[in-house]
Tab-separated table of C-alpha atoms and ligand atoms in Angstrom:
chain	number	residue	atom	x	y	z
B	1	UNK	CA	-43.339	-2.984	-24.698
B	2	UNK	CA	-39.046	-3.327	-25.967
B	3	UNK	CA	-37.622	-5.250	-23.921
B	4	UNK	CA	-34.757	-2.630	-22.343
B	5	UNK	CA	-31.565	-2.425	-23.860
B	6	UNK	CA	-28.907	-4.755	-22.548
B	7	UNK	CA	-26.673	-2.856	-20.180
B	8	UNK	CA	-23.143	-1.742	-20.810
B	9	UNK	CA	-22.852	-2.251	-17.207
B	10	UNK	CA	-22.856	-5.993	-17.851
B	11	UNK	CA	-19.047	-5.644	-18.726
B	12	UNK	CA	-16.635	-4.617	-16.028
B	13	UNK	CA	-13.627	-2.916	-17.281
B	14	UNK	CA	-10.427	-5.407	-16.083
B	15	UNK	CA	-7.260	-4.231	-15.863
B	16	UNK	CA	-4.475	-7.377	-16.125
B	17	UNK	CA	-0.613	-7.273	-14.853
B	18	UNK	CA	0.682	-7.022	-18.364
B	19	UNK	CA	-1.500	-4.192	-18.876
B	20	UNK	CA	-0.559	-2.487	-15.522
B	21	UNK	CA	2.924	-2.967	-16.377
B	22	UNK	CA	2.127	-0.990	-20.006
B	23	UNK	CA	0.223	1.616	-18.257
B	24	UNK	CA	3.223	2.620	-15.819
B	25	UNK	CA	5.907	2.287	-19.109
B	26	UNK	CA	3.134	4.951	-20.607
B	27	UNK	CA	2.818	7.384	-17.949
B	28	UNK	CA	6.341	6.694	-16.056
B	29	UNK	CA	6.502	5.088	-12.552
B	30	UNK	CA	7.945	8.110	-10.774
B	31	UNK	CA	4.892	10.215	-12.315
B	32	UNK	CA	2.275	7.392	-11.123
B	33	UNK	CA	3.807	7.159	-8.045
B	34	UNK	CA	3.461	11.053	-7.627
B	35	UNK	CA	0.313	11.247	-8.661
B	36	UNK	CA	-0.837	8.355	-6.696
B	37	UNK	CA	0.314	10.113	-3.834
B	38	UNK	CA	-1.604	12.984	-4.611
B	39	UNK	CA	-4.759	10.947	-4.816
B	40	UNK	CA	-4.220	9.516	-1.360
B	41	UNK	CA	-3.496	12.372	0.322
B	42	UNK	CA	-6.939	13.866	-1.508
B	43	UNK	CA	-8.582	11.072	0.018
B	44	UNK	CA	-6.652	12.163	3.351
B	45	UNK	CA	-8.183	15.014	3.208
B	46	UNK	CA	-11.749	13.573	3.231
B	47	UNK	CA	-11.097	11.024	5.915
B	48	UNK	CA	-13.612	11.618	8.123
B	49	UNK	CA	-16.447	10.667	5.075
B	50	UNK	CA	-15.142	7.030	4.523
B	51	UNK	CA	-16.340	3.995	5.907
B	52	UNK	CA	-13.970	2.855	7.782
B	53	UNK	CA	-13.371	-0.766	9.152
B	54	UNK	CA	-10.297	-2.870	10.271
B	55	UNK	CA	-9.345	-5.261	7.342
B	56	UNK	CA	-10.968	-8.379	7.967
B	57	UNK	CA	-8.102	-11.231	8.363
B	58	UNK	CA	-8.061	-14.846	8.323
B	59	UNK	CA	-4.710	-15.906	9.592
B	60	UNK	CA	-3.178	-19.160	9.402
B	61	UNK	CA	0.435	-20.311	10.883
B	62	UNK	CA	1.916	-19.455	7.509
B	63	UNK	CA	0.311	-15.956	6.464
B	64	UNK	CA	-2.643	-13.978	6.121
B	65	UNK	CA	-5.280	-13.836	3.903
B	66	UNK	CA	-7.199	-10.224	4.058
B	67	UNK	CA	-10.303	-8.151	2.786
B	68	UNK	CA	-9.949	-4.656	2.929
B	69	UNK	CA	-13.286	-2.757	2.304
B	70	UNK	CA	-14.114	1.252	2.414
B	71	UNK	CA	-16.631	3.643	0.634
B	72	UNK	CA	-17.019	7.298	0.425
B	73	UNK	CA	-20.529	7.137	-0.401
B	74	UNK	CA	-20.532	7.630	-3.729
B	75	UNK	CA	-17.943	4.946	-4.761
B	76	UNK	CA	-17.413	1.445	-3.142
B	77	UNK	CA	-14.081	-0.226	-3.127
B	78	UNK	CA	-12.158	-3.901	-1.617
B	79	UNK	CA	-8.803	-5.360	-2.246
B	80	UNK	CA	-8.056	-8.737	-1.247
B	81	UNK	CA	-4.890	-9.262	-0.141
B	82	UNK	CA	-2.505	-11.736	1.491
B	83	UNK	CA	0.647	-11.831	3.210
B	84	UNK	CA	2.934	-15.021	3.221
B	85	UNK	CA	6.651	-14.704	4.188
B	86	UNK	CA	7.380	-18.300	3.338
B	87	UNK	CA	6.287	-17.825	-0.323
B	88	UNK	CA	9.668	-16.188	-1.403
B	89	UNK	CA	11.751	-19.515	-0.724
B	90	UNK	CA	9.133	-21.624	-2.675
B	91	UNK	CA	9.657	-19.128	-5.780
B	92	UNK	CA	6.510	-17.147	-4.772
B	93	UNK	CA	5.380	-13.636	-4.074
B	94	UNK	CA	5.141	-12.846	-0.402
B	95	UNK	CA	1.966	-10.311	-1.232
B	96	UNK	CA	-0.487	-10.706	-3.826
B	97	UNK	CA	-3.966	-9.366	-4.270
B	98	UNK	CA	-6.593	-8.005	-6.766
B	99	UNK	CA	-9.443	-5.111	-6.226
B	100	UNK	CA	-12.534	-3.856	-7.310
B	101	UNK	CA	-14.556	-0.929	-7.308
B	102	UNK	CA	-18.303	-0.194	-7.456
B	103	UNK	CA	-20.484	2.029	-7.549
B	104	UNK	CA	-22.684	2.692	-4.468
B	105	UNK	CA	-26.030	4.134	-6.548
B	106	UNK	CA	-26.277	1.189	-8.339
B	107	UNK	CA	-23.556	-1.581	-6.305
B	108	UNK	CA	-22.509	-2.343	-10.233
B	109	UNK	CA	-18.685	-3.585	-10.380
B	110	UNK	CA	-16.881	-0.556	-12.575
B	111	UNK	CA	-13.714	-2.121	-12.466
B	112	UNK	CA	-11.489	-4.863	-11.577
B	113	UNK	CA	-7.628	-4.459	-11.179
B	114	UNK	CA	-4.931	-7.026	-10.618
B	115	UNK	CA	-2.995	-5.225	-7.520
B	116	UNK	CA	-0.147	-6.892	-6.579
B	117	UNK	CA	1.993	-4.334	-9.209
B	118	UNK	CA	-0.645	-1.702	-8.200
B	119	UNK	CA	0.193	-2.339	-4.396
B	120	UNK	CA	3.670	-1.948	-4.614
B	121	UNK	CA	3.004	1.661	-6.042
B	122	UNK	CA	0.430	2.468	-3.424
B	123	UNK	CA	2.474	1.586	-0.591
B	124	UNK	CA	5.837	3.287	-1.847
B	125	UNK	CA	3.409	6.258	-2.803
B	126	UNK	CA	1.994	6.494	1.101
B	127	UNK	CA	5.233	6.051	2.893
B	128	UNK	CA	6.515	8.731	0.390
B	129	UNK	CA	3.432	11.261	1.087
B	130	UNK	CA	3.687	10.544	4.760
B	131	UNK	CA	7.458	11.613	4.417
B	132	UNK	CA	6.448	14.775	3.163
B	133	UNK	CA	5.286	15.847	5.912
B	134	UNK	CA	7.021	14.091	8.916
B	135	UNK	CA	10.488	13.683	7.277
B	136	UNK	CA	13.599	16.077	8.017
B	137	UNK	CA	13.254	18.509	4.780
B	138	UNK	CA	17.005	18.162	4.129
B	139	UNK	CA	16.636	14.423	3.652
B	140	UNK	CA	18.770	12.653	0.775
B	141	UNK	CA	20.127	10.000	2.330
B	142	UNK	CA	17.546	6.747	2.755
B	143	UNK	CA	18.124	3.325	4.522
B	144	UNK	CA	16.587	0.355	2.592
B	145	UNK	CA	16.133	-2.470	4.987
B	146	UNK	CA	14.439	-5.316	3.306
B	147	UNK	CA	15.493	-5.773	-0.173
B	148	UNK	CA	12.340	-8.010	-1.531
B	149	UNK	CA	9.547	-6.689	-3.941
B	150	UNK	CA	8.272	-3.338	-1.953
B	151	UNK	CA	11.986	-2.060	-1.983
B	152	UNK	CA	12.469	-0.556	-5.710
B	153	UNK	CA	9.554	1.009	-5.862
B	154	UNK	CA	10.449	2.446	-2.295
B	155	UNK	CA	13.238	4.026	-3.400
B	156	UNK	CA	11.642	5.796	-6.334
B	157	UNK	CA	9.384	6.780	-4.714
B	158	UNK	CA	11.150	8.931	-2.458
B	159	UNK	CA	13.200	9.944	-4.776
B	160	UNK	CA	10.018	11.590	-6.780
B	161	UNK	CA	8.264	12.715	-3.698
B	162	UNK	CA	10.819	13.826	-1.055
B	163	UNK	CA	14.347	14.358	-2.750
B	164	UNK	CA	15.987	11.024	-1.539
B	165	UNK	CA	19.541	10.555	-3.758
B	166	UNK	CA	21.620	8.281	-1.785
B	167	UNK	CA	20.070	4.285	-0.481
B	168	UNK	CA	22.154	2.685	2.163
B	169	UNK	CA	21.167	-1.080	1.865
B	170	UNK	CA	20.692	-4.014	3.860
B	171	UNK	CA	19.147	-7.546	3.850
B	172	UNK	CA	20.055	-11.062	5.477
B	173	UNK	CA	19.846	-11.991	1.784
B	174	UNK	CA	22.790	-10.088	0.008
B	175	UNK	CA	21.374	-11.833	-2.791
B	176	UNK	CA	18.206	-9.582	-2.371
B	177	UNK	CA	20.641	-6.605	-2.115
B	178	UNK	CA	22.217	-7.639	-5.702
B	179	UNK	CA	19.347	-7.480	-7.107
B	180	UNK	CA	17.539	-4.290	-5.947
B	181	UNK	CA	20.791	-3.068	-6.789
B	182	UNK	CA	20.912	-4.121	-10.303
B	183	UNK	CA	17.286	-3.006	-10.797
B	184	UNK	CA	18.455	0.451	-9.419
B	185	UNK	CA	21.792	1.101	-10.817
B	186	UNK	CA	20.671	2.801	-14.254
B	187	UNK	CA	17.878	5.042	-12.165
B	188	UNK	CA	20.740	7.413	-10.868
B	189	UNK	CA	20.893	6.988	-7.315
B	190	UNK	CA	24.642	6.764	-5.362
B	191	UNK	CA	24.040	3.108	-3.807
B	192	UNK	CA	26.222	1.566	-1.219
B	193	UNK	CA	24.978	-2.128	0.226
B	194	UNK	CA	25.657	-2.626	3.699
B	195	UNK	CA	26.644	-5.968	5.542
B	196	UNK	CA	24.244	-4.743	8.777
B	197	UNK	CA	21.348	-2.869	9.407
B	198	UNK	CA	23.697	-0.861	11.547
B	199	UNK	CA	25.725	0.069	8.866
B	200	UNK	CA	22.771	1.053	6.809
B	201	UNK	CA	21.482	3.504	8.808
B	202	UNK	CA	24.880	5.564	9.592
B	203	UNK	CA	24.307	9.037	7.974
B	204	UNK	CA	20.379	7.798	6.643
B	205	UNK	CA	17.546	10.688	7.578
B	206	UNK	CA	15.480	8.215	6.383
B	207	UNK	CA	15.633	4.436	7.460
B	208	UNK	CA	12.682	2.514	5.834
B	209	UNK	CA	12.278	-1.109	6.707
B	210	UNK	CA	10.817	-3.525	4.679
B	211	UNK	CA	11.155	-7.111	5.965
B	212	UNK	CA	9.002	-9.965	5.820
B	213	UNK	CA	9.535	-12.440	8.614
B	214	UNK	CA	6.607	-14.034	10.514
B	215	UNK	CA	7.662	-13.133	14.012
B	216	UNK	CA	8.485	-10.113	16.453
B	217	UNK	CA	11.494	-9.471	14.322
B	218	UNK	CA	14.261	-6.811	16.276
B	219	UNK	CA	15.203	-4.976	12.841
B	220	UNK	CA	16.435	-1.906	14.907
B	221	UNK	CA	16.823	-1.302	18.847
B	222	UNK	CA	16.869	2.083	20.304
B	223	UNK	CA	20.802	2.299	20.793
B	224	UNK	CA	20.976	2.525	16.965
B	225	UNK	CA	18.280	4.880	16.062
B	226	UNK	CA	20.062	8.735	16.168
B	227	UNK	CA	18.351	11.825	17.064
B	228	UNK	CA	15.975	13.885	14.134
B	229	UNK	CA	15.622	10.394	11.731
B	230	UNK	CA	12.112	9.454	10.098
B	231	UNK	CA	11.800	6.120	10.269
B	232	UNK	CA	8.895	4.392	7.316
B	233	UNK	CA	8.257	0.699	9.319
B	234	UNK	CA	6.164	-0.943	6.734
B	235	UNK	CA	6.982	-4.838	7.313
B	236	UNK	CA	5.188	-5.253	10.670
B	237	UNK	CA	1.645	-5.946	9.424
B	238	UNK	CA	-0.144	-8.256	11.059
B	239	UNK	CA	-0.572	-9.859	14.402
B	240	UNK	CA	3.421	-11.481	15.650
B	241	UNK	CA	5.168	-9.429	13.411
B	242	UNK	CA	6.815	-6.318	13.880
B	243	UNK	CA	10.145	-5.092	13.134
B	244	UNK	CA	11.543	-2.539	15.550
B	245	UNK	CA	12.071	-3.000	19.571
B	246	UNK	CA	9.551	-0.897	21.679
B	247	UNK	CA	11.800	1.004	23.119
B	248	UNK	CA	12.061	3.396	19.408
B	249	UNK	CA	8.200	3.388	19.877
B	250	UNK	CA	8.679	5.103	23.655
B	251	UNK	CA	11.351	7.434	21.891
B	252	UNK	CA	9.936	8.263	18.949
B	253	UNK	CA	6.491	10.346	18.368
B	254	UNK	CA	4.343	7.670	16.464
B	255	UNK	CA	2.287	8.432	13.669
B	256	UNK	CA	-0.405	6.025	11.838
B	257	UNK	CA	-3.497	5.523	9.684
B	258	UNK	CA	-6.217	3.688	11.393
B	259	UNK	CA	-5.539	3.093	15.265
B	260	UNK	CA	-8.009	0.648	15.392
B	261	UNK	CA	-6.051	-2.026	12.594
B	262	UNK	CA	-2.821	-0.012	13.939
B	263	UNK	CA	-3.149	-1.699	16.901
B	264	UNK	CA	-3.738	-5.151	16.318
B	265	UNK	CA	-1.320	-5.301	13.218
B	266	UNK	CA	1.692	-2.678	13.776
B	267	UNK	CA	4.381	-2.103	15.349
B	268	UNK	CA	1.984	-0.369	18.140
B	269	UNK	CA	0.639	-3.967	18.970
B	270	UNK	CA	4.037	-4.645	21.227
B	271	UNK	CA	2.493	-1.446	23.185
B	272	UNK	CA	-0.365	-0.695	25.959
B	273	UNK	CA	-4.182	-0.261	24.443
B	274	UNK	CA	-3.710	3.253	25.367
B	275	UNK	CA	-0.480	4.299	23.662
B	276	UNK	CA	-0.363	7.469	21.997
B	277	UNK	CA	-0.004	7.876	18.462
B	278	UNK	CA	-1.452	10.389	16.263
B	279	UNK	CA	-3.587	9.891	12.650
B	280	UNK	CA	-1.867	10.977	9.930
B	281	UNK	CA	-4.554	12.364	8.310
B	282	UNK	CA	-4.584	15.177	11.093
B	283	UNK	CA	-1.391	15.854	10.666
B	284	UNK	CA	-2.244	16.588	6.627
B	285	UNK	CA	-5.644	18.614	7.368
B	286	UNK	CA	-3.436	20.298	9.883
B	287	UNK	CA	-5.491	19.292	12.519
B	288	UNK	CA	-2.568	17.807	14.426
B	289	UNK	CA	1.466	19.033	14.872
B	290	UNK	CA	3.656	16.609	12.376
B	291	UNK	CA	7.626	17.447	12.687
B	292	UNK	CA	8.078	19.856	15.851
B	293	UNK	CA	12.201	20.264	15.606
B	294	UNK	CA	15.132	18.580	14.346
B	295	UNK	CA	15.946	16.261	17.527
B	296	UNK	CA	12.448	14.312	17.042
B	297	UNK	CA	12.036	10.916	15.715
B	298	UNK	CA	9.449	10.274	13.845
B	299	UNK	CA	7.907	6.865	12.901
B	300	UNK	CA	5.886	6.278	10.486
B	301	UNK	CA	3.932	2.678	11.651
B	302	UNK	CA	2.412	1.928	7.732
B	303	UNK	CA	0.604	-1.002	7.860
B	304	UNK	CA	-1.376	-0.235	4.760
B	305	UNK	CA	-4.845	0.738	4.727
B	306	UNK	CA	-8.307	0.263	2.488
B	307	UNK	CA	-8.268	3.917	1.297
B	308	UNK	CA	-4.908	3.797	0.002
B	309	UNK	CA	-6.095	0.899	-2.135
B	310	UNK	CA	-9.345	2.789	-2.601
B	311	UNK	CA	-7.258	5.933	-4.061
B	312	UNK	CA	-4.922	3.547	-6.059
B	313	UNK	CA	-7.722	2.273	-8.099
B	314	UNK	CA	-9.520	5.962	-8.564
B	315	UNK	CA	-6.184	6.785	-10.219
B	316	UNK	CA	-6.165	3.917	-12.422
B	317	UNK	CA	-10.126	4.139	-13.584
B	318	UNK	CA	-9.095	8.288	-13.981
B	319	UNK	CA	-5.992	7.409	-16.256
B	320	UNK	CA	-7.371	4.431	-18.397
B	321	UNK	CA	-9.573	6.349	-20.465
B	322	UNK	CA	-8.640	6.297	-23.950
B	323	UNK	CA	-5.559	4.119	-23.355
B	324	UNK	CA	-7.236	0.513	-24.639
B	325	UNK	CA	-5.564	-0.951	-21.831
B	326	UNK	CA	-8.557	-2.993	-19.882
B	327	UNK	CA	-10.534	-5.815	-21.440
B	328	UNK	CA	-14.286	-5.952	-20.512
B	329	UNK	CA	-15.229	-8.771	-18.393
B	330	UNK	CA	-18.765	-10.441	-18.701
B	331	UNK	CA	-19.060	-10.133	-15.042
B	332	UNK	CA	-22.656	-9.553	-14.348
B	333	UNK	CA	-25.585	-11.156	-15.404
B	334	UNK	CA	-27.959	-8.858	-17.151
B	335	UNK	CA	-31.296	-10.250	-18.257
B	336	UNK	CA	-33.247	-7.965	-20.785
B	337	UNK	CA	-35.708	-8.447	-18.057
B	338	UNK	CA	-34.207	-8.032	-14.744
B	339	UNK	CA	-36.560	-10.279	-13.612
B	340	UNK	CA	-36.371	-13.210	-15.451
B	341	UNK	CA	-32.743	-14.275	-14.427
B	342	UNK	CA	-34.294	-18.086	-14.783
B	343	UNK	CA	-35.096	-17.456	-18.444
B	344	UNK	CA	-32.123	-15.780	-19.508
B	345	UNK	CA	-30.429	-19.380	-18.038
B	346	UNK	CA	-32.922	-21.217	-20.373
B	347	UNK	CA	-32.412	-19.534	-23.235
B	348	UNK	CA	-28.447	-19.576	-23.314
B	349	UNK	CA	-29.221	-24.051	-23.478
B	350	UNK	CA	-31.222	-23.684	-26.697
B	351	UNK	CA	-28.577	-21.210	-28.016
B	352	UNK	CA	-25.909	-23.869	-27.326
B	353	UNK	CA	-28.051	-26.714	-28.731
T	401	LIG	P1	9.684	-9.915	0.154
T	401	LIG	O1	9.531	-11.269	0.759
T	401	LIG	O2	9.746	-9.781	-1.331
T	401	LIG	O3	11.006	-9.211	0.731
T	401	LIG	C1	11.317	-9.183	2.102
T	401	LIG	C2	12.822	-9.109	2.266
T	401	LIG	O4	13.116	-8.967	3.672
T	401	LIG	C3	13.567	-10.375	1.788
T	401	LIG	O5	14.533	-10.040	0.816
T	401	LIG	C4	14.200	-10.930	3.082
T	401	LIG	O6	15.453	-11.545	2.860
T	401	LIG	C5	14.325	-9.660	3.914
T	401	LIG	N1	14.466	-9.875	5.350
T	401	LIG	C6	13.773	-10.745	6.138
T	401	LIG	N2	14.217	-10.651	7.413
T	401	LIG	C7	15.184	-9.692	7.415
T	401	LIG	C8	16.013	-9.141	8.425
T	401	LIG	N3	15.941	-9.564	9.697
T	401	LIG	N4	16.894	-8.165	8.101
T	401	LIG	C9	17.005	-7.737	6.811
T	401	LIG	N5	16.242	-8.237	5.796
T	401	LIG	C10	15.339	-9.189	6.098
T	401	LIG	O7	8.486	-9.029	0.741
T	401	LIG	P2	7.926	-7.636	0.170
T	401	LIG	O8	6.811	-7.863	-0.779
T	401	LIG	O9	9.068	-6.753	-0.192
T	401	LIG	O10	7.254	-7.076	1.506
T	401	LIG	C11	8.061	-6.679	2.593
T	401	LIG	C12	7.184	-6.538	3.817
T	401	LIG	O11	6.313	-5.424	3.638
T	401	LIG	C13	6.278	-7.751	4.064
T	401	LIG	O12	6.296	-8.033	5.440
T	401	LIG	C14	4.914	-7.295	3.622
T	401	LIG	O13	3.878	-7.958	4.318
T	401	LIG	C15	4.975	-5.819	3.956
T	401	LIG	N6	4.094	-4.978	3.170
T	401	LIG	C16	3.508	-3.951	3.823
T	401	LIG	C17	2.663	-3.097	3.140
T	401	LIG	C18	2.047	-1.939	3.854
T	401	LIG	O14	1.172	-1.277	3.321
T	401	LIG	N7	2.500	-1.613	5.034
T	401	LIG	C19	2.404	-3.297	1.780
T	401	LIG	C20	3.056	-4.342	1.124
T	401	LIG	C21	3.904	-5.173	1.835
């Protein structure tokens, strides 16, 4: 009997940062960030069919290191990710993290993607979705608090997705506001950096914050937070560290992905077990109300979820094709013999002999 033929599977497509970074100069960042929004708000749609779990975190006193696993039964995906706030000041990133997916017929890797690039886009591309559909629809005017690595590809990505023209900025670091402004100035946007968060927010429909600081941070109180605003809260992420005061959450109608990791990770953990907030996948199946009227505030508490990352990666494997840009990793062992694992061991010592 042959011996079957050795796999294909064996290699796993790998997509690297320089060839992420080619991949967004080839399709453009605003159309990857729209389309990556479209793919998450697909896989919205089909919430109820994914395997869902809180990401599983091992914390230490300086960050978090995470695993963020989900399936929707035909495809199974994980990022790992970490959060470290300190990194910046010793000239590192304060998120990195990589991902995989594979499928669930076979559990076979199919591909391997650097995302630290990849989760930039897939967070800018969820707070800009969720927008959509909570945000004021007159909305032009954005406040950018938190001028590190999410904030760029913020901003474009509300420009693509909801209309957003004008960024109000702010960070502790006017450094940080230099440079997102410098990265920014040649994308046509009006930009006007602001010495306060206060300041940033006068006139914003919008106020996004961004800020990485391990503690229950006061970014805005409720005394500074106008009627009708959406506010996109992405820095509070894990357990101690938030960004707004509670008294916005008992104002404002909240709005979330998983209440279960919402809870112990958001801005939602400063609240009661019982607190109510609302999924916003209902609110895109229609299932639940999103914007009622112009006087509400609401807040969007993003702490990023697996089937963004999940959604992020489908995009990617959809848009390689063709483009050359993935090597293939010899990332699983394939035996002619499935068997003989041992053998295929052996005989790899008398080829190098
Ligand atoms: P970063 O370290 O590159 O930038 C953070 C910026 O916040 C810095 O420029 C810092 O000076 C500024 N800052 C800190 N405290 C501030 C304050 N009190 N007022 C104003 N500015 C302040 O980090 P990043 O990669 O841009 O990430 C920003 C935050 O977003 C982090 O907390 C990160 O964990 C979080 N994040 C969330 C998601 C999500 O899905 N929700 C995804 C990625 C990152």
């Amino acid at each position: 009997m042959l011996p079957p033929a050795p796999s294909r599977r064996a290699f796993v497509p790998f997509v690297s940062v320089t060839n992420i970074m080619s991949l967004i100069h080839r399709i453009g960042l605003e159309e990857m960030m729209s389309g990556m929004a479209d793919y998450i708000e697909e896989d919205f749609r089909r919430w109820e069919l994914f395997d869902k779990t809180p990401r599983v975190a091992s914390h230490s006193e300086v960050g978090v290191i995470e695993l963020m696993p989900t399936s929707d039964g035909a495809v199974y995906g994980f990022k790992y990710v970490n959060g470290h706030p300190k990194n910046a000041a010793e000239g590192l990133q304060t998120v990195t993290a990589f991902g995989l997916l594979a499928e669930v017929d076979t559990g076979y890797p199919v591909l391997l993607s650097e995302m630290t690039v990849l989760t930039a886009l897939r967070t800018a591309a969820t707070s800009a979705m969720v927008a959509r559909h909570l945000a004021p629809g007159s909305a032009e005017t954005m406040a950018l608090i938190g001028n590190g690595a999410q904030s760029e590809f913020q901003a474009i990505a509300f420009r693509a997705i909801c209309g957003v023209n004008r960024l109000r900025l702010h960070d502790i670091d006017p450094a940080a506001t230099r440079k997102t402004i410098a990265n920014l100035e040649t994308q046509g946007f009006e930009l006007i950096a602001c010495a306060t968060a206060q300041e940033a927010i006068e006139g914003a429909q919008i106020i996004t914050t961004c800020t990485a600081d391990k503690q229950y941070a006061t970014i805005l109180t409720d005394n500074m937070v106008g009627a009708g605003v959406h506010i996109n809260a992405i820095g509070g992420d894990c357990p101690g560290k938030t960004e707004l005061h509670k008294d916005i959450l008992n104002r404002a109608d909240v709005f979330v992905e998983y209440p279960p990791q919402t809870r112990v990770e958001g801005e939602i953990q400063q609240m009661p077990d019982d607190f109510a907030v609302t999924e916003i996948w209902q609110v895109i199946t229609g299932a639940a109300q999103g914007r009622r009227d112009d006087r509400q505030i609401t807040l969007f508490d993003g702490v990023g979820f697996a089937i963004e990352d999940f959604s992020a990666l489908r995009y990617l494997r959809d848009h390689l094709t063709d483009t050359g840009l993935c090597a293939q990793l010899d990332m699983i062992a394939d035996p002619d013999d499935p068997r003989d694992l041992f053998g295929m061991v052996q005989r790899a010592h008398g080829a190098a002999a």
